[in-house]
PDB file of C-alpha atoms and ligand atoms in Angstrom:
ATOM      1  CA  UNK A   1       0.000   0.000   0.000  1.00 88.00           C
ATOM      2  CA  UNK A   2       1.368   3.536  -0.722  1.00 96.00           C
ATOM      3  CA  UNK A   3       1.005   6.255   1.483  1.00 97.00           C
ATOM      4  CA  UNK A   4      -1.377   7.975  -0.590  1.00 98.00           C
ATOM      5  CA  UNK A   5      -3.791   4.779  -0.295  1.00 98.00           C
ATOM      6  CA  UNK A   6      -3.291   4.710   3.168  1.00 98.00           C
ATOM      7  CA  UNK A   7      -4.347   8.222   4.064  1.00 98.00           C
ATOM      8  CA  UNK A   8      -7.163   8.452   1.868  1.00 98.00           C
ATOM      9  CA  UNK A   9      -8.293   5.231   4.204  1.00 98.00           C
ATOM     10  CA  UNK A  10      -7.078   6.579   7.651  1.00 98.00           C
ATOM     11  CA  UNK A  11      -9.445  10.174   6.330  1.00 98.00           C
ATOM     12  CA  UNK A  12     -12.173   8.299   5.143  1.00 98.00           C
ATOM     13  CA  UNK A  13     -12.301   6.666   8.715  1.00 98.00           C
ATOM     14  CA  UNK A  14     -11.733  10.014  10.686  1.00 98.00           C
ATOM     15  CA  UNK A  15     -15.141  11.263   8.304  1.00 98.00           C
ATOM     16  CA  UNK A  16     -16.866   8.635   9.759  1.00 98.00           C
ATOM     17  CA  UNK A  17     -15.671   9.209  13.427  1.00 98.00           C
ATOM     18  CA  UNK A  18     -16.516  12.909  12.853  1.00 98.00           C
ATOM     19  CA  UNK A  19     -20.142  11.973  11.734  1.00 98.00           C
ATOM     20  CA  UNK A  20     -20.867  10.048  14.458  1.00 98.00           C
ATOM     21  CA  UNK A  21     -19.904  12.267  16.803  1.00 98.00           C
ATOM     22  CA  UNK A  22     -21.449  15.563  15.585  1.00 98.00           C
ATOM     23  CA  UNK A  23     -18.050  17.242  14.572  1.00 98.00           C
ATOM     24  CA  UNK A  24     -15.853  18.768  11.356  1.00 98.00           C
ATOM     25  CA  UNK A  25     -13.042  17.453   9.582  1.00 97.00           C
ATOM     26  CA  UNK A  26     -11.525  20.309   9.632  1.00 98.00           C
ATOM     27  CA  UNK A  27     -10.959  20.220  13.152  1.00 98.00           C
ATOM     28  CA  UNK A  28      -8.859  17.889  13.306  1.00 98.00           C
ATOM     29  CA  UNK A  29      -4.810  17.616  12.242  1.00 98.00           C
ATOM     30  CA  UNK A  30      -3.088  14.317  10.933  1.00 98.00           C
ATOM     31  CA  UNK A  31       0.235  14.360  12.077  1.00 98.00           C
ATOM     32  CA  UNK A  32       2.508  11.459  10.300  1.00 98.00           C
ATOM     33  CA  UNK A  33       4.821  10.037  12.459  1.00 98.00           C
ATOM     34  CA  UNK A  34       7.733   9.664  10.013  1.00 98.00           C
ATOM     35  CA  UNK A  35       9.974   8.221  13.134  1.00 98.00           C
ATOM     36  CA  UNK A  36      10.836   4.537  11.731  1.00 97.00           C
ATOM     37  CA  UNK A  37      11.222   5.898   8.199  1.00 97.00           C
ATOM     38  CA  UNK A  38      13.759   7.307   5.793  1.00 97.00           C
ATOM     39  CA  UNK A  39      13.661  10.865   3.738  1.00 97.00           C
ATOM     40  CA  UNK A  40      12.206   8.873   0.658  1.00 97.00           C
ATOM     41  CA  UNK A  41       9.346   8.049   2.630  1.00 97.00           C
ATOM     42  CA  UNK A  42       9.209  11.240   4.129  1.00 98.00           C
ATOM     43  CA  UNK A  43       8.664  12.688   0.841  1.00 97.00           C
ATOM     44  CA  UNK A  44       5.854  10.614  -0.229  1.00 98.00           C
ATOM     45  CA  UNK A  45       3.913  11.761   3.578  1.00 98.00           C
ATOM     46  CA  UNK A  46       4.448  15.159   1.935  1.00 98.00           C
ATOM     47  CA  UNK A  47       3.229  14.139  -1.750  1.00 98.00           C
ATOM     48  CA  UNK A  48       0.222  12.621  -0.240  1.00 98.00           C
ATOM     49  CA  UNK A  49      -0.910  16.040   1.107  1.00 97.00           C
ATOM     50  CA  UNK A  50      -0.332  15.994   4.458  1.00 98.00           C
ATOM     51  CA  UNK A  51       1.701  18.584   6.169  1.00 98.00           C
ATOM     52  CA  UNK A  52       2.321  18.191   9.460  1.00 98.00           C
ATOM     53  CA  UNK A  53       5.647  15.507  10.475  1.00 98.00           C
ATOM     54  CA  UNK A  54       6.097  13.907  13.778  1.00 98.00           C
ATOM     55  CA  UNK A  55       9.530  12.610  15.371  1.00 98.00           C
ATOM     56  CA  UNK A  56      10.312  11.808  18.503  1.00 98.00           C
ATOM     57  CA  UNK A  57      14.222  11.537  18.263  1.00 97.00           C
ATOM     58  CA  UNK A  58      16.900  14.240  17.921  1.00 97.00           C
ATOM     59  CA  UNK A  59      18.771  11.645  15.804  1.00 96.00           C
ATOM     60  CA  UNK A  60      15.545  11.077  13.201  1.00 96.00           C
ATOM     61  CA  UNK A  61      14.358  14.614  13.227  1.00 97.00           C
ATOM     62  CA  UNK A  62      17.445  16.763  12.429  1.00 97.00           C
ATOM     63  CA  UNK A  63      18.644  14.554   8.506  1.00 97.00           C
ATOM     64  CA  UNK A  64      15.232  15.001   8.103  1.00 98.00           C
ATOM     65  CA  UNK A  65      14.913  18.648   9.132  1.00 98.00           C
ATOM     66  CA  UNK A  66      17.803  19.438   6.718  1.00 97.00           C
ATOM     67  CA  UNK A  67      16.452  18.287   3.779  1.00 97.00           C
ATOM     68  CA  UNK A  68      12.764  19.708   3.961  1.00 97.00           C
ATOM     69  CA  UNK A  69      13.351  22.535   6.233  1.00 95.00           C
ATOM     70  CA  UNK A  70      10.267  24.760   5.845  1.00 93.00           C
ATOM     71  CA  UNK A  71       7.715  22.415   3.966  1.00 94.00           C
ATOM     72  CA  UNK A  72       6.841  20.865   6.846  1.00 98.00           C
ATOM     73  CA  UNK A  73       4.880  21.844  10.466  1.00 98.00           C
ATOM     74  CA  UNK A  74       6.979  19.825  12.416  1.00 98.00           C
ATOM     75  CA  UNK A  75       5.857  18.126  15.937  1.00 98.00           C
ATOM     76  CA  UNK A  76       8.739  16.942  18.112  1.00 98.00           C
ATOM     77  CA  UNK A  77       6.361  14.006  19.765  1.00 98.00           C
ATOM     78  CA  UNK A  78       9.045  11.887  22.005  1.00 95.00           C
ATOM     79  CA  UNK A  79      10.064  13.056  25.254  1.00 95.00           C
ATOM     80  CA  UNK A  80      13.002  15.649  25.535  1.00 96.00           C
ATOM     81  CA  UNK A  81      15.526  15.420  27.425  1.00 96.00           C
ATOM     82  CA  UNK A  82      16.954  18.728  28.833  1.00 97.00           C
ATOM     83  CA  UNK A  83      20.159  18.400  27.366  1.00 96.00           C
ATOM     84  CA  UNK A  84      19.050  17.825  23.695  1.00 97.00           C
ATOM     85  CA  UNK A  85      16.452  20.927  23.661  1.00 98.00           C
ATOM     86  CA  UNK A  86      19.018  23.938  22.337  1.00 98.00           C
ATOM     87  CA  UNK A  87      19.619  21.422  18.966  1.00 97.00           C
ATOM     88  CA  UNK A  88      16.006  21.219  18.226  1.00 98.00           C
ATOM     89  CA  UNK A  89      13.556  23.574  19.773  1.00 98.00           C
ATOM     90  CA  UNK A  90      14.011  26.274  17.354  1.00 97.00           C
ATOM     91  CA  UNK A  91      13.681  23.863  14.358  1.00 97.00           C
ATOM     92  CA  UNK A  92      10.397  22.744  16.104  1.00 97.00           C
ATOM     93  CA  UNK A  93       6.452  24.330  16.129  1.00 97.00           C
ATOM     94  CA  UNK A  94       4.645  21.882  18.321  1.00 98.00           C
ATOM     95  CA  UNK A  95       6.402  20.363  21.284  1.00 98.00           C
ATOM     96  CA  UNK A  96       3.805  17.329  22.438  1.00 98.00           C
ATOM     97  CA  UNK A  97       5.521  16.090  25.003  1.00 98.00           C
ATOM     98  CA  UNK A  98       6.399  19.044  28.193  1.00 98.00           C
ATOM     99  CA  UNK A  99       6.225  17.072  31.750  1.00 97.00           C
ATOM    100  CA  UNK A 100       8.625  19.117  33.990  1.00 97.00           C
ATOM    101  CA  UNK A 101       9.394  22.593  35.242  1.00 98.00           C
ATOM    102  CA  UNK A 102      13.401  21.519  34.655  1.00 98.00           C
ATOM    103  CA  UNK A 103      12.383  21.138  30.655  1.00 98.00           C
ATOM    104  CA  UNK A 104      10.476  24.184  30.571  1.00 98.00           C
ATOM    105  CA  UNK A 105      13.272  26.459  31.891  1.00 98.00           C
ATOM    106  CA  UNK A 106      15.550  24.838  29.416  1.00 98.00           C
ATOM    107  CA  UNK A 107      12.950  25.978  26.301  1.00 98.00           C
ATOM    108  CA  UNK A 108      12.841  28.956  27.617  1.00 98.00           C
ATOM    109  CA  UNK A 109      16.667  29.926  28.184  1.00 98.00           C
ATOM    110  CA  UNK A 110      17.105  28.431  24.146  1.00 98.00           C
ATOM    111  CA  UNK A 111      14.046  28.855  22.627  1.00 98.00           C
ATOM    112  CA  UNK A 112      14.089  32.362  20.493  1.00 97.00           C
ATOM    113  CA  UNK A 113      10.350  32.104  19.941  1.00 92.00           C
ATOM    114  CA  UNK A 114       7.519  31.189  21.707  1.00 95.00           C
ATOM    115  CA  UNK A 115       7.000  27.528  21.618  1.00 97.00           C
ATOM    116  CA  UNK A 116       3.517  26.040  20.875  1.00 98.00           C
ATOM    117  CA  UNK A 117       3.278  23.107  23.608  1.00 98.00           C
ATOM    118  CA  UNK A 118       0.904  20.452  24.272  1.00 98.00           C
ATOM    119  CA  UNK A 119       1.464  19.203  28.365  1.00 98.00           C
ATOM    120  CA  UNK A 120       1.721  15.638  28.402  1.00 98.00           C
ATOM    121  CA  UNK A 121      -0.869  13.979  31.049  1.00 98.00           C
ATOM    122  CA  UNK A 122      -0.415  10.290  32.312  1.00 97.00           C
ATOM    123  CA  UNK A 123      -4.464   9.247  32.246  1.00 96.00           C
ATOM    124  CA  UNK A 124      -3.472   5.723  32.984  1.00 93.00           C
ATOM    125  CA  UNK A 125      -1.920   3.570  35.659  1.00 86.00           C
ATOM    126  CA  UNK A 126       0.603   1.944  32.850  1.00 79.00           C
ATOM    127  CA  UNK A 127       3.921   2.457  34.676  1.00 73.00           C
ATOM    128  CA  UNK A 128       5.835   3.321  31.718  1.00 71.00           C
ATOM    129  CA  UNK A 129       3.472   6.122  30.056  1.00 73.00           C
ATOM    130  CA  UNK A 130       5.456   9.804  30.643  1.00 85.00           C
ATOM    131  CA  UNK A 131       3.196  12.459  31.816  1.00 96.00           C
ATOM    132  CA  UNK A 132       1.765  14.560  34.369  1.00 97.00           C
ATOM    133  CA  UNK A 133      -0.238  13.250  36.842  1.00 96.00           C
ATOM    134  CA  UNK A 134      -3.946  14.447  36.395  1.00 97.00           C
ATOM    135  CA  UNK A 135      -3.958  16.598  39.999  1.00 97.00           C
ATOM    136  CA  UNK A 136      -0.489  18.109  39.116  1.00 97.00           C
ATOM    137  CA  UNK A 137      -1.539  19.473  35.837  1.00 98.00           C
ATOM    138  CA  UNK A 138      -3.461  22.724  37.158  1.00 98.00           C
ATOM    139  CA  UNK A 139       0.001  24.124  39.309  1.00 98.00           C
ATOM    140  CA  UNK A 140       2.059  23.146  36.370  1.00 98.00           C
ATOM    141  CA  UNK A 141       0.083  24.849  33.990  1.00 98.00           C
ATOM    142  CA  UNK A 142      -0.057  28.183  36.353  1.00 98.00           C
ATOM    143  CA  UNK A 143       3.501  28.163  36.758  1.00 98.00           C
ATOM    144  CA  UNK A 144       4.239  28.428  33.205  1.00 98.00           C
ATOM    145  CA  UNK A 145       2.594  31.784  33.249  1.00 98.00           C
ATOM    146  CA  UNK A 146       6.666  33.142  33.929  1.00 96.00           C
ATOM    147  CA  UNK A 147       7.766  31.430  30.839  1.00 98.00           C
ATOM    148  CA  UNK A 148       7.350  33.811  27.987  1.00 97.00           C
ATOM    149  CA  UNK A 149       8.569  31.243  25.411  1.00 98.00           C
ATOM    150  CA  UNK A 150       6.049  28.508  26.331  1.00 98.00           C
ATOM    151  CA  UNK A 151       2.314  28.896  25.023  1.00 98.00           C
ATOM    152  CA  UNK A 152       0.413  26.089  26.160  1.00 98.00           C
ATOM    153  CA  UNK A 153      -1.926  25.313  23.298  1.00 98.00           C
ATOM    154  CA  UNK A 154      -2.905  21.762  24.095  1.00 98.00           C
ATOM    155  CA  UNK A 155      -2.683  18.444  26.205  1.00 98.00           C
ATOM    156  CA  UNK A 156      -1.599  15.477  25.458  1.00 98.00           C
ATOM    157  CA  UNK A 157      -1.791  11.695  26.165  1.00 98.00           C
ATOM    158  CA  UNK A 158      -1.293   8.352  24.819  1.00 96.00           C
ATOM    159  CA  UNK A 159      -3.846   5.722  25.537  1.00 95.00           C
ATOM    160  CA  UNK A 160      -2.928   2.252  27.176  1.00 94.00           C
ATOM    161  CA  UNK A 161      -1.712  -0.531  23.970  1.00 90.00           C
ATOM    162  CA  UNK A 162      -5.194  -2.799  24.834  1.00 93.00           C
ATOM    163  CA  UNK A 163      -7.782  -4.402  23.114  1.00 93.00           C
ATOM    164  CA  UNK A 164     -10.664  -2.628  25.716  1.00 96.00           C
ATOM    165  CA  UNK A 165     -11.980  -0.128  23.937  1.00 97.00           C
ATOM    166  CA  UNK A 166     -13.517   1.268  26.810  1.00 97.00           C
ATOM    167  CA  UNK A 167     -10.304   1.789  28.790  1.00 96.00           C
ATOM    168  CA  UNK A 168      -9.168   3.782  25.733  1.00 97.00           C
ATOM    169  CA  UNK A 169     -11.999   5.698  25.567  1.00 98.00           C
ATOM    170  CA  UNK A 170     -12.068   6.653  29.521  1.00 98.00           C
ATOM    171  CA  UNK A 171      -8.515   7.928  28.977  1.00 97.00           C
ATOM    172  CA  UNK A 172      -9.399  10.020  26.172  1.00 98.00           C
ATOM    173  CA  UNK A 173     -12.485  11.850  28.168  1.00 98.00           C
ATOM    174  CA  UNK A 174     -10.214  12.328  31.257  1.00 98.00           C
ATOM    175  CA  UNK A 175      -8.301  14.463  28.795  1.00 98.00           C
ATOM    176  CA  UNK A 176     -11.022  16.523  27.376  1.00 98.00           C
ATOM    177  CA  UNK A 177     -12.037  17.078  31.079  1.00 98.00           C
ATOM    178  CA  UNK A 178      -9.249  18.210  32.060  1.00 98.00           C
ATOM    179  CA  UNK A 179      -8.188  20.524  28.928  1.00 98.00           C
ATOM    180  CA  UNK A 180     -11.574  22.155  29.544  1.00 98.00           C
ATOM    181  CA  UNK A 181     -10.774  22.852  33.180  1.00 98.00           C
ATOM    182  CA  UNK A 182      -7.687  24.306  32.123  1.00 98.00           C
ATOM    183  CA  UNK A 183      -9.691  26.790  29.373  1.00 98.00           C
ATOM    184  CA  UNK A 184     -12.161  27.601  31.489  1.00 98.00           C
ATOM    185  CA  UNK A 185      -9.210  29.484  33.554  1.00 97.00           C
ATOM    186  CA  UNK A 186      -8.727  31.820  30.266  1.00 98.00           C
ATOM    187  CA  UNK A 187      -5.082  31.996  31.251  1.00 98.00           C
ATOM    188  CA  UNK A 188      -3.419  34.314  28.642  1.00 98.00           C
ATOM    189  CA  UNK A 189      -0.489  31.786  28.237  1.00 98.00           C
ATOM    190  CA  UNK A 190      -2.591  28.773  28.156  1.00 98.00           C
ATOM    191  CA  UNK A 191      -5.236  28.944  25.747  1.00 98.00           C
ATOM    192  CA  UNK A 192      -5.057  25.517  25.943  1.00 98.00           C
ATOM    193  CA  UNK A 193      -7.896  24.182  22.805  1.00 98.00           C
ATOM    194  CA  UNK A 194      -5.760  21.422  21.674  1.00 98.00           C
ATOM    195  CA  UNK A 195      -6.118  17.955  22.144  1.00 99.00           C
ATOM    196  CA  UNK A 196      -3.172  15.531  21.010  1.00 98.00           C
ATOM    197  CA  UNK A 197      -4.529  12.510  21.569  1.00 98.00           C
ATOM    198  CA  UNK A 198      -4.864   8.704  19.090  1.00 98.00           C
ATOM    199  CA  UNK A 199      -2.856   6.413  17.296  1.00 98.00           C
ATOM    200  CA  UNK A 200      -2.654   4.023  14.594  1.00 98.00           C
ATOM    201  CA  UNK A 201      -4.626   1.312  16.432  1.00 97.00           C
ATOM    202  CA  UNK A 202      -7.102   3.906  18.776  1.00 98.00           C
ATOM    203  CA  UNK A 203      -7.102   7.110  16.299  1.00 98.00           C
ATOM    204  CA  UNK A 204     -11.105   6.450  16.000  1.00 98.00           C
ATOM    205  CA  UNK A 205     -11.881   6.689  19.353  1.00 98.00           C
ATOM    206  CA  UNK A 206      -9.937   9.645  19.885  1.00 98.00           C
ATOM    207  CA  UNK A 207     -11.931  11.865  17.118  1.00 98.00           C
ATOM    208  CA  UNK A 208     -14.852  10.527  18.752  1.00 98.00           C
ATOM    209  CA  UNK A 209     -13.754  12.154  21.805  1.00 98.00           C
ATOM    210  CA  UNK A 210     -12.721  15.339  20.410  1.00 98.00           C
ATOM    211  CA  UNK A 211      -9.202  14.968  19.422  1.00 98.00           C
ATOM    212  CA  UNK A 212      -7.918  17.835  16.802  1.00 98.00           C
ATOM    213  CA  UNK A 213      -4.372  16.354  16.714  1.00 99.00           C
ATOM    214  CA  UNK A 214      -3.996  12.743  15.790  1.00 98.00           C
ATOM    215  CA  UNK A 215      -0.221  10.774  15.603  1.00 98.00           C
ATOM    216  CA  UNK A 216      -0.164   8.437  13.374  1.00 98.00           C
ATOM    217  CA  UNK A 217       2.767   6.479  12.403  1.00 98.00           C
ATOM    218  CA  UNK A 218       2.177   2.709  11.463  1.00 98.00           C
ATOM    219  CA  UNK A 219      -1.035   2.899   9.777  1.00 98.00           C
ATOM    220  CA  UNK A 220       0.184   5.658   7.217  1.00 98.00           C
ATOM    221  CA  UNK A 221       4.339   4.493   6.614  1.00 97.00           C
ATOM    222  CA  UNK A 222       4.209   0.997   8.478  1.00 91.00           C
TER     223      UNK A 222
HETATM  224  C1  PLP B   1       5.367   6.379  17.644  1.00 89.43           C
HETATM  225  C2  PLP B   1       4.409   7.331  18.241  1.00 89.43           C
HETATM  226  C3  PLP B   1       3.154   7.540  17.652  1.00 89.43           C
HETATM  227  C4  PLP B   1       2.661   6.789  16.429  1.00 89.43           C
HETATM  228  O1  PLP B   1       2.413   5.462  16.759  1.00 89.43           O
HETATM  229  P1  PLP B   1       1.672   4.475  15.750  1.00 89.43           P
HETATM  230  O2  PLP B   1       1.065   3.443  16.635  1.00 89.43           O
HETATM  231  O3  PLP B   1       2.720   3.922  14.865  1.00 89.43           O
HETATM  232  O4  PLP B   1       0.649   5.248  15.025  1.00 89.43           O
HETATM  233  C5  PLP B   1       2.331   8.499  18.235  1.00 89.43           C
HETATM  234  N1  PLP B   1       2.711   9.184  19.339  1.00 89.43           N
HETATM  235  C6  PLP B   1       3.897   8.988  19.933  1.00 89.43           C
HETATM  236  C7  PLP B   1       4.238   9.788  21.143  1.00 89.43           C
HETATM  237  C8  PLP B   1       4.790   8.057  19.408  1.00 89.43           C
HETATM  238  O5  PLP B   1       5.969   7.867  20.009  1.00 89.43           O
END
């Protein structure tokens, strides 16, 4: 399958998940996770139409960078360690994956823009998911308000890998909650609208739910 066959599948399926849950296309972003693939493939994401490139490695985001520079809205997706931020973060629009007061000082001592973030939540008990816990999320987000180079524009999560669609689903509401709580605060740096949330094998549920960035890897380049 080319990559052109398998988006016009993937969009065909997030039309249907809009439908049924009363919402626009429009609203929501396909980000291709280009993070187990070369620049060839890279190009045909872009041929394909879609726009917007996820990595979540210095090492597979910067060859790439180089080569398509500017034709791309690219999401750094993996989590960041402190060290590696002044070689990407003004190569970078969307950062998906800010969990810690120690990253967000280093952003904003490098970054010479402001940086559109989505914080990363933990909305499972999966001991290896990164993230936020749920009842830290409202002091984090306040204490950002000092960081001029951080705009909060979004959460984020990933899901549980299961087969229980309802677990999925749970996760994904816990986020809308809580992204709502957070807008309802009208905080000047956190506009926070965004929700990153859905994958190659739970990308359905998460439009249903109100997602407006999905990260798909697999199911587009796999
Ligand atoms: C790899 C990755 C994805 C894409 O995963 P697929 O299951 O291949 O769609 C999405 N988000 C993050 C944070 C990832 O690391």
């Amino acid at each position: 399958m080319t990559v052109q066959e398998n988006y016009m599948r993937v969009k065909q399926n997030i039309e249907e998940a809009c439908k049924r849950s009363g919402r626009s296309i429009e609203d929501v972003t396909v980000v291709a996770v280009t993070k187990t693939v070369g620049i060839e493939k890279t190009r045909e994401v872009l041929a394909s139409g879609i726009e917007h490139l996820g990595e979540n490695r210095n090492e597979g985001f910067l060859p790439k960078y180089e080569v398509i520079g500017a034709d791309a809205v690219w999401h750094f997706i993996g989590s960041l360690q402190t060290r590696k931020v002044k070689d990407i973060i003004n190569q970078i629009h969307y950062l998906h994956s800010l969990d810690r007061i120690s990253l967000a000082q280093e952003i904003q001592k490098r970054a010479e823009h402001c940086i559109s973030c989505f914080v990363q939540v933990k909305t499972s008990n999966e001991e290896t998911k990164q993230g936020l816990e749920p009842n830290e999320l409202l002091p984090f987000i306040q204490e950002l308000a000092s960081f001029d180079h951080i705009h909060v524009v979004g959460l984020m999560t990933m899901a549980p890998h299961t087969s229980d669609e309802e677990e999925i689903r749970t996760c994904f509401q816990m986020l809308k909650k809580l992204q709502q709580d957070v807008q309802a605060l009208d905080m000047p740096h956190a506009p926070c609208r965004e929700l990153s949330m859905g994958m190659s094998n739970d990308y359905a549920i998460a439009v249903e739910e109100g997602a407006t960035y999905i990260r798909l890897g697999t199911i587009l380049v796999g």
